[in-house]
Amino acid sequence: MAQFDPTHHPHRRFNPLTNEYILVSPQRSKRPWLGQVEPSQPTDLLQFDPKCYLCPGNFRAGGEKTEKYEHTYTFENDYAAILPPPVPAPPPVSHPLLTIQPVSGGCDVLIFHPRHDLTIPRLTLEDISRIIEEWIRIYRKRGAEEGIKHVQIFENKGSIMGCSNPHPHGQVWSMSSIPTLPSVEIASLIRYSQTEQPPSDAPKGPDDHPCLLCEYAFTEAKLGERVVVKNQHWVALVPWWATWPFEILLLPYHRHIPSIFHLTPEENLSFASIISKITIRYDNLFLCSFAYSMGIHQRPVPLASPEDTDEHDVCHLHLHFDPPLLRSASVKKFIAGIELMAEVQRDLTPEQAAERLRACSETHYLDKGSEHRGIH
Amino acid sequence: MAQFDPTHHPHRRFNPLTNEYILVSPQRSKRPWLGQVEPSQPTDLLQFDPKCYLCPGNFRAGGEKTEKYEHTYTFENDYAAILPPPVPAPPPVSHPLLTIQPVSGGCDVLIFHPRHDLTIPRLTLEDISRIIEEWIRIYRKRGAEEGIKHVQIFENKGSIMGCSNPHPHGQVWSMSSIPTLPSVEIASLIRYSQTEQPPSDAPKGPDDHPCLLCEYAFTEAKLGERVVVKNQHWVALVPWWATWPFEILLLPYHRHIPSIFHLTPEENLSFASIISKITIRYDNLFLCSFAYSMGIHQRPVPLASPEDTDEHDVCHLHLHFDPPLLRSASVKKFIAGIELMAEVQRDLTPEQAAERLRACSETHYLDKGSEHRGIH
Ligand SMILES: [Zn+2]
Ligand SMILES: [Zn+2]
């Protein structure tokens, strides 16, 4: 029998954050594809769109005015999914299988830049740093509000991710409960920190306990085959257990960092730089504005005071980039059938995906020949 | 403060099968929607398409011929995601966080009917019964193969679910491991059966232990507000914890049934009938061929011999219908942003969805005025 070849033989990989297996079928990359082609993203956006409710000075559907902002701009979503307290509590359940829980909090919209046509990969490092500063400000402000336990910062980029407005913006949902996925991840981080682990040179978590993500980031940074780009503090990699074809996990690998609030000024700068490099590579992969969902996972709130510690200090700051595109600007991966009923399945291996992303330029394809070439 | 109103106040519901919470934001149904509109499904399909590799007598991309079948037709996928044994085993892992597992098995394609243009809701009960018989045959055949532990029967309907050919067909993936989602559900069923539960008139599982799904189906059938349709043996309902706007859980509620192999002839007939009624209501909801992913969850294989029992007898046969459409034939729900990073969020409540599906006719909109009216 042939020797095992991960680019040829089907296998399963385990995701220790979610405790899920992923089915990898690399031999399938050759099958013909007859399915749906996505409408491509508009590439000729205006710099200012008088009909866009996120452009400076325009009115939103609810009648509110978006101010004439110069850099970032944050406002409470006019159609929030979560409302501020007090919210009436549901009555006691009529059956133990019909469990219901109250929820409160708030939904913020964060506009990244006044320019309607400039997504993150087109922004300067200074502009990206301003977005990071705004993330930190909202995380602290919402995290200090009564009853808030989790602040979910995320970005939906591109209409094929359901994003309803091309003006570059992200969202922040603050909730009175830790949502399903972060809470599964936190349980995994706590379990790992309390279980004996093999000796390692990786950084450690609180009280010198092992940290799953310190260990994983350190290992991947050393191995290199799934790394897309790294700098002094951060590593961006296609995780061993990636669901999406070109999924990226971005995290600090040189020390245990629970949240964006804990970043030093240098870590902050190199954070902006690596976000720029990842998103430019994404756009260059299929020469399009590359759609993704991005989310920041970090410690729940409220933050412990500097001298205090609590069990949530085991959280290790990381960003998930989940992009749907599979093989061109218009062919995406579907999460359907086998994924919804059994387990996630992928064709391209994470190592192949990382290699393709490494091969992409760090100069944006729309900036070719400009003064920006090669200086990111 | 106002009294709690589930059609107005945000809340979270718990899914006891997956241990996940779902965020329900019914007040959001009013927000304007500016996003992507899906290309609609073709409605003028040929009865026989000479270019379709699933039509009787045509050749497939790999050069194999699809026989001139008269009812259903099953063949092994020419581009299978899982291959038969022997498959070379991966080498020992280089790090405990890089877990890899061998996998083997097979992928079958099951064509439902020779007619290129007839989806399940357009088929007669006799035709649907033939599909069920074929499901049972494949489940038993694959389930008896060396090393197979799980047989996943599913259907991807519609190009917005990634289905690459409109000719009505389903798939069966047989695997040497129990995949992630069924294995999480089985763990929940085992846990429930071993924990003391409140007294109940619902049917019981093996050894008179409580069964989560016997209890849940019985309770919902009695309450009625999330029921779409029920008959003597089966209930179709929008689950308390539904992810998709018009998600349906279909299951037997009058006795504990581990798999489709355990159905009596009467249960089989009423199974065909309720599948017909659900899928016709789906098509009638937005007057289109309604896309969904459907999957059958049942006990792992091999089947215990009739006199034997094993821990997998706690499995209770059920079908998930996960349809993406949200508010018309061309506006779908996205699983992105908050869903990928935090937890599933929905606007329409499950009770509202069930009410809308109950209001749909059981005569297919394309059959109006025909002899079939009202006799399903
Ligand atoms: Zn995470
Ligand atoms: Zn299930």
PDB file of C-alpha atoms and ligand atoms in Angstrom, chain B residues 17 185 297 318 320, ligand 2:
ATOM      1  CA  LEU B  17     -28.877  17.977  21.184  1.00  0.00           C
ATOM      2  CA  GLU B 185     -26.042  14.284  19.523  1.00  0.00           C
ATOM      3  CA  HIS B 297     -29.800  10.935  11.963  1.00  0.00           C
ATOM      4  CA  HIS B 318     -34.935  11.942  13.157  1.00  0.00           C
ATOM      5  CA  HIS B 320     -33.234  17.609   9.939  1.00  0.00           C
TER       6      HIS B 320
HETATM    7 ZN    ZN C   2     -29.852  15.063  14.721  1.00  0.00          ZN
END
